[in-house]
Amino acid sequence: MTMDITGKKVFTIAVKVDTPVVVGQDEISGRRQLIPILSGTLEGEQMHGEVLPGGVDSQVIRPDGICELSARYGVKLDDGSSFYVENNGIRTVPAEYVEQVKRGEFIEPSLYYFCTTPHFEVFGEQLRWMCQKIFMCKATRLPDQVLLDYYVME
């Protein structure tokens, strides 16, 4: 029996970020950095809102260029409801771009894989469904923001 899984785009979040704060870096562990989340917007067919200040994207960029990340932030919707998201994932780049990534330089988004799995804590009955579904997120890192397309798996 074959099972088809499809994703339906629910919303896009555009997150404004600050300069990374480097915690430490060496040849064994890679580079640990904390990226402050300043603000942002959420736009979708059924939802609109803003990303609250105070979130953080905690990352470790391994010596092989793989970035393991965990972003945590809050969103306030226009209808007054809100949610907190913990978004864990990875970003990988081809070998020829690893040194650029390790230096924190911009890489053209079409050249890398960047996906996450969000987990939601919701405040508002109308959002309960978000805790009863699996979501995936396709992300794009730009110099001063991250674009996150959220898909619900069907």
PDB file of C-alpha atoms in Angstrom:
ATOM      1  CA  MET A   1       0.000   0.000   0.000  1.00  0.00           C
ATOM      2  CA  THR A   2       1.307   3.425  -0.950  1.00  0.00           C
ATOM      3  CA  MET A   3       0.540   6.511   1.063  1.00  0.00           C
ATOM      4  CA  ASP A   4       0.760   9.950  -0.502  1.00  0.00           C
ATOM      5  CA  ILE A   5       1.622  12.847   1.758  1.00  0.00           C
ATOM      6  CA  THR A   6       1.035  16.355   0.531  1.00  0.00           C
ATOM      7  CA  GLY A   7       1.584  19.722   2.088  1.00  0.00           C
ATOM      8  CA  LYS A   8      -0.807  22.655   1.917  1.00  0.00           C
ATOM      9  CA  LYS A   9       0.724  26.084   2.428  1.00  0.00           C
ATOM     10  CA  VAL A  10      -0.985  27.785   5.371  1.00  0.00           C
ATOM     11  CA  PHE A  11       1.052  30.951   5.909  1.00  0.00           C
ATOM     12  CA  THR A  12       4.393  32.673   5.438  1.00  0.00           C
ATOM     13  CA  ILE A  13       6.350  34.329   8.207  1.00  0.00           C
ATOM     14  CA  ALA A  14       8.967  36.959   7.373  1.00  0.00           C
ATOM     15  CA  VAL A  15      11.255  37.345  10.395  1.00  0.00           C
ATOM     16  CA  LYS A  16      13.605  40.309  10.812  1.00  0.00           C
ATOM     17  CA  VAL A  17      16.812  39.242  12.547  1.00  0.00           C
ATOM     18  CA  ASP A  18      19.742  41.035  14.144  1.00  0.00           C
ATOM     19  CA  THR A  19      23.452  40.302  13.802  1.00  0.00           C
ATOM     20  CA  PRO A  20      24.409  36.850  15.149  1.00  0.00           C
ATOM     21  CA  VAL A  21      26.056  36.720  18.559  1.00  0.00           C
ATOM     22  CA  VAL A  22      28.841  34.121  18.368  1.00  0.00           C
ATOM     23  CA  VAL A  23      29.043  32.070  21.578  1.00  0.00           C
ATOM     24  CA  GLY A  24      32.112  30.132  20.485  1.00  0.00           C
ATOM     25  CA  GLN A  25      33.826  28.458  17.569  1.00  0.00           C
ATOM     26  CA  ASP A  26      36.410  25.726  17.084  1.00  0.00           C
ATOM     27  CA  GLU A  27      37.382  22.995  14.619  1.00  0.00           C
ATOM     28  CA  ILE A  28      35.582  20.239  16.555  1.00  0.00           C
ATOM     29  CA  SER A  29      32.193  21.686  17.516  1.00  0.00           C
ATOM     30  CA  GLY A  30      31.841  24.334  14.822  1.00  0.00           C
ATOM     31  CA  ARG A  31      30.296  27.733  15.471  1.00  0.00           C
ATOM     32  CA  ARG A  32      27.525  28.252  18.052  1.00  0.00           C
ATOM     33  CA  GLN A  33      25.579  31.442  17.478  1.00  0.00           C
ATOM     34  CA  LEU A  34      22.441  33.114  18.767  1.00  0.00           C
ATOM     35  CA  ILE A  35      20.464  35.255  16.338  1.00  0.00           C
ATOM     36  CA  PRO A  36      18.020  37.691  17.954  1.00  0.00           C
ATOM     37  CA  ILE A  37      14.573  37.802  16.342  1.00  0.00           C
ATOM     38  CA  LEU A  38      13.506  41.445  16.230  1.00  0.00           C
ATOM     39  CA  SER A  39      10.074  41.424  14.579  1.00  0.00           C
ATOM     40  CA  GLY A  40       8.218  40.122  11.576  1.00  0.00           C
ATOM     41  CA  THR A  41       4.934  39.489   9.839  1.00  0.00           C
ATOM     42  CA  LEU A  42       2.660  36.518   9.264  1.00  0.00           C
ATOM     43  CA  GLU A  43       0.559  36.442   6.095  1.00  0.00           C
ATOM     44  CA  GLY A  44      -1.813  33.688   5.069  1.00  0.00           C
ATOM     45  CA  GLU A  45      -5.233  33.152   3.520  1.00  0.00           C
ATOM     46  CA  GLN A  46      -6.914  32.836   6.925  1.00  0.00           C
ATOM     47  CA  MET A  47      -4.319  34.443   9.232  1.00  0.00           C
ATOM     48  CA  HIS A  48      -2.489  37.741   9.557  1.00  0.00           C
ATOM     49  CA  GLY A  49      -0.308  38.939  12.385  1.00  0.00           C
ATOM     50  CA  GLU A  50       3.046  39.996  13.715  1.00  0.00           C
ATOM     51  CA  VAL A  51       6.102  38.258  15.123  1.00  0.00           C
ATOM     52  CA  LEU A  52       6.780  39.505  18.636  1.00  0.00           C
ATOM     53  CA  PRO A  53      10.235  40.804  19.582  1.00  0.00           C
ATOM     54  CA  GLY A  54      12.394  38.729  21.912  1.00  0.00           C
ATOM     55  CA  GLY A  55      12.691  35.457  20.032  1.00  0.00           C
ATOM     56  CA  VAL A  56      15.973  33.747  19.239  1.00  0.00           C
ATOM     57  CA  ASP A  57      17.353  31.407  16.596  1.00  0.00           C
ATOM     58  CA  SER A  58      19.994  29.222  18.266  1.00  0.00           C
ATOM     59  CA  GLN A  59      22.318  27.628  15.718  1.00  0.00           C
ATOM     60  CA  VAL A  60      25.389  25.481  15.540  1.00  0.00           C
ATOM     61  CA  ILE A  61      27.199  25.423  12.208  1.00  0.00           C
ATOM     62  CA  ARG A  62      29.223  22.218  12.119  1.00  0.00           C
ATOM     63  CA  PRO A  63      32.668  22.002  10.478  1.00  0.00           C
ATOM     64  CA  ASP A  64      31.050  20.197   7.509  1.00  0.00           C
ATOM     65  CA  GLY A  65      28.728  23.196   6.945  1.00  0.00           C
ATOM     66  CA  ILE A  66      25.550  21.591   8.276  1.00  0.00           C
ATOM     67  CA  CYS A  67      23.598  24.052  10.389  1.00  0.00           C
ATOM     68  CA  GLU A  68      21.411  22.645  13.169  1.00  0.00           C
ATOM     69  CA  LEU A  69      18.953  25.228  14.425  1.00  0.00           C
ATOM     70  CA  SER A  70      16.198  25.826  16.931  1.00  0.00           C
ATOM     71  CA  ALA A  71      14.212  29.050  16.586  1.00  0.00           C
ATOM     72  CA  ARG A  72      11.693  30.068  19.246  1.00  0.00           C
ATOM     73  CA  TYR A  73       9.365  33.038  19.004  1.00  0.00           C
ATOM     74  CA  GLY A  74       5.846  34.299  19.557  1.00  0.00           C
ATOM     75  CA  VAL A  75       3.212  35.478  17.077  1.00  0.00           C
ATOM     76  CA  LYS A  76       0.216  37.719  17.791  1.00  0.00           C
ATOM     77  CA  LEU A  77      -2.590  37.448  15.231  1.00  0.00           C
ATOM     78  CA  ASP A  78      -4.883  40.271  14.171  1.00  0.00           C
ATOM     79  CA  ASP A  79      -7.887  38.504  15.758  1.00  0.00           C
ATOM     80  CA  GLY A  80      -6.226  38.652  19.195  1.00  0.00           C
ATOM     81  CA  SER A  81      -5.176  34.998  19.375  1.00  0.00           C
ATOM     82  CA  SER A  82      -1.508  34.079  19.573  1.00  0.00           C
ATOM     83  CA  PHE A  83       0.941  31.207  19.413  1.00  0.00           C
ATOM     84  CA  TYR A  84       4.474  30.295  20.402  1.00  0.00           C
ATOM     85  CA  VAL A  85       6.523  28.209  17.996  1.00  0.00           C
ATOM     86  CA  GLU A  86       9.620  26.083  18.478  1.00  0.00           C
ATOM     87  CA  ASN A  87      11.006  25.472  15.017  1.00  0.00           C
ATOM     88  CA  ASN A  88      13.824  22.907  14.746  1.00  0.00           C
ATOM     89  CA  GLY A  89      15.609  21.980  11.558  1.00  0.00           C
ATOM     90  CA  ILE A  90      18.699  21.866   9.383  1.00  0.00           C
ATOM     91  CA  ARG A  91      20.324  23.841   6.609  1.00  0.00           C
ATOM     92  CA  THR A  92      22.836  22.103   4.353  1.00  0.00           C
ATOM     93  CA  VAL A  93      24.990  23.498   1.561  1.00  0.00           C
ATOM     94  CA  PRO A  94      27.130  21.886  -1.146  1.00  0.00           C
ATOM     95  CA  ALA A  95      30.772  21.327  -0.149  1.00  0.00           C
ATOM     96  CA  GLU A  96      32.060  24.236  -2.246  1.00  0.00           C
ATOM     97  CA  TYR A  97      30.095  26.713  -0.062  1.00  0.00           C
ATOM     98  CA  VAL A  98      30.988  25.331   3.380  1.00  0.00           C
ATOM     99  CA  GLU A  99      33.756  27.866   4.029  1.00  0.00           C
ATOM    100  CA  GLN A 100      31.419  30.764   3.195  1.00  0.00           C
ATOM    101  CA  VAL A 101      28.823  29.416   5.642  1.00  0.00           C
ATOM    102  CA  LYS A 102      31.434  28.997   8.360  1.00  0.00           C
ATOM    103  CA  ARG A 103      32.353  32.674   7.918  1.00  0.00           C
ATOM    104  CA  GLY A 104      28.682  33.679   8.154  1.00  0.00           C
ATOM    105  CA  GLU A 105      28.511  34.898   4.555  1.00  0.00           C
ATOM    106  CA  PHE A 106      25.374  35.050   2.394  1.00  0.00           C
ATOM    107  CA  ILE A 107      24.680  32.025   0.176  1.00  0.00           C
ATOM    108  CA  GLU A 108      22.195  32.135  -2.704  1.00  0.00           C
ATOM    109  CA  PRO A 109      19.011  30.399  -1.388  1.00  0.00           C
ATOM    110  CA  SER A 110      18.639  28.146  -4.436  1.00  0.00           C
ATOM    111  CA  LEU A 111      21.951  26.471  -3.496  1.00  0.00           C
ATOM    112  CA  TYR A 112      20.953  24.974  -0.143  1.00  0.00           C
ATOM    113  CA  TYR A 113      18.429  22.806   1.688  1.00  0.00           C
ATOM    114  CA  PHE A 114      16.699  24.513   4.631  1.00  0.00           C
ATOM    115  CA  CYS A 115      13.728  22.772   6.271  1.00  0.00           C
ATOM    116  CA  THR A 116      12.268  22.711   9.767  1.00  0.00           C
ATOM    117  CA  THR A 117       9.567  21.013  11.803  1.00  0.00           C
ATOM    118  CA  PRO A 118       7.594  23.480  13.924  1.00  0.00           C
ATOM    119  CA  HIS A 119       5.788  22.657  17.172  1.00  0.00           C
ATOM    120  CA  PHE A 120       3.094  25.061  18.356  1.00  0.00           C
ATOM    121  CA  GLU A 121       1.740  26.181  21.710  1.00  0.00           C
ATOM    122  CA  VAL A 122      -1.514  28.035  20.955  1.00  0.00           C
ATOM    123  CA  PHE A 123      -3.604  30.599  22.815  1.00  0.00           C
ATOM    124  CA  GLY A 124      -7.087  30.790  21.330  1.00  0.00           C
ATOM    125  CA  GLU A 125      -9.586  28.029  20.606  1.00  0.00           C
ATOM    126  CA  GLN A 126      -9.551  28.833  16.886  1.00  0.00           C
ATOM    127  CA  LEU A 127      -5.883  27.757  16.732  1.00  0.00           C
ATOM    128  CA  ARG A 128      -6.217  24.354  18.476  1.00  0.00           C
ATOM    129  CA  TRP A 129      -6.113  22.595  15.109  1.00  0.00           C
ATOM    130  CA  MET A 130      -2.454  23.634  14.778  1.00  0.00           C
ATOM    131  CA  CYS A 131      -1.595  21.280  17.658  1.00  0.00           C
ATOM    132  CA  GLN A 132      -3.433  18.395  16.001  1.00  0.00           C
ATOM    133  CA  LYS A 133      -1.546  18.414  12.698  1.00  0.00           C
ATOM    134  CA  ILE A 134       2.016  17.927  11.503  1.00  0.00           C
ATOM    135  CA  PHE A 135       3.663  20.943   9.898  1.00  0.00           C
ATOM    136  CA  MET A 136       6.790  21.312   7.795  1.00  0.00           C
ATOM    137  CA  CYS A 137       8.520  24.545   6.984  1.00  0.00           C
ATOM    138  CA  LYS A 138      10.631  25.511   3.970  1.00  0.00           C
ATOM    139  CA  ALA A 139      12.909  28.415   4.802  1.00  0.00           C
ATOM    140  CA  THR A 140      15.038  30.967   2.980  1.00  0.00           C
ATOM    141  CA  ARG A 141      17.827  32.900   4.732  1.00  0.00           C
ATOM    142  CA  LEU A 142      18.414  36.423   3.465  1.00  0.00           C
ATOM    143  CA  PRO A 143      20.951  38.914   4.890  1.00  0.00           C
ATOM    144  CA  ASP A 144      18.546  40.557   7.368  1.00  0.00           C
ATOM    145  CA  GLN A 145      15.540  38.259   7.437  1.00  0.00           C
ATOM    146  CA  VAL A 146      14.318  34.690   7.184  1.00  0.00           C
ATOM    147  CA  LEU A 147      11.305  33.734   5.067  1.00  0.00           C
ATOM    148  CA  LEU A 148       9.420  30.710   6.386  1.00  0.00           C
ATOM    149  CA  ASP A 149       6.697  28.981   4.368  1.00  0.00           C
ATOM    150  CA  TYR A 150       4.588  26.822   6.708  1.00  0.00           C
ATOM    151  CA  TYR A 151       2.839  23.748   5.270  1.00  0.00           C
ATOM    152  CA  VAL A 152       0.347  21.456   6.998  1.00  0.00           C
ATOM    153  CA  MET A 153       0.733  17.797   6.008  1.00  0.00           C
ATOM    154  CA  GLU A 154      -2.397  16.160   4.632  1.00  0.00           C
TER     155      GLU A 154
END
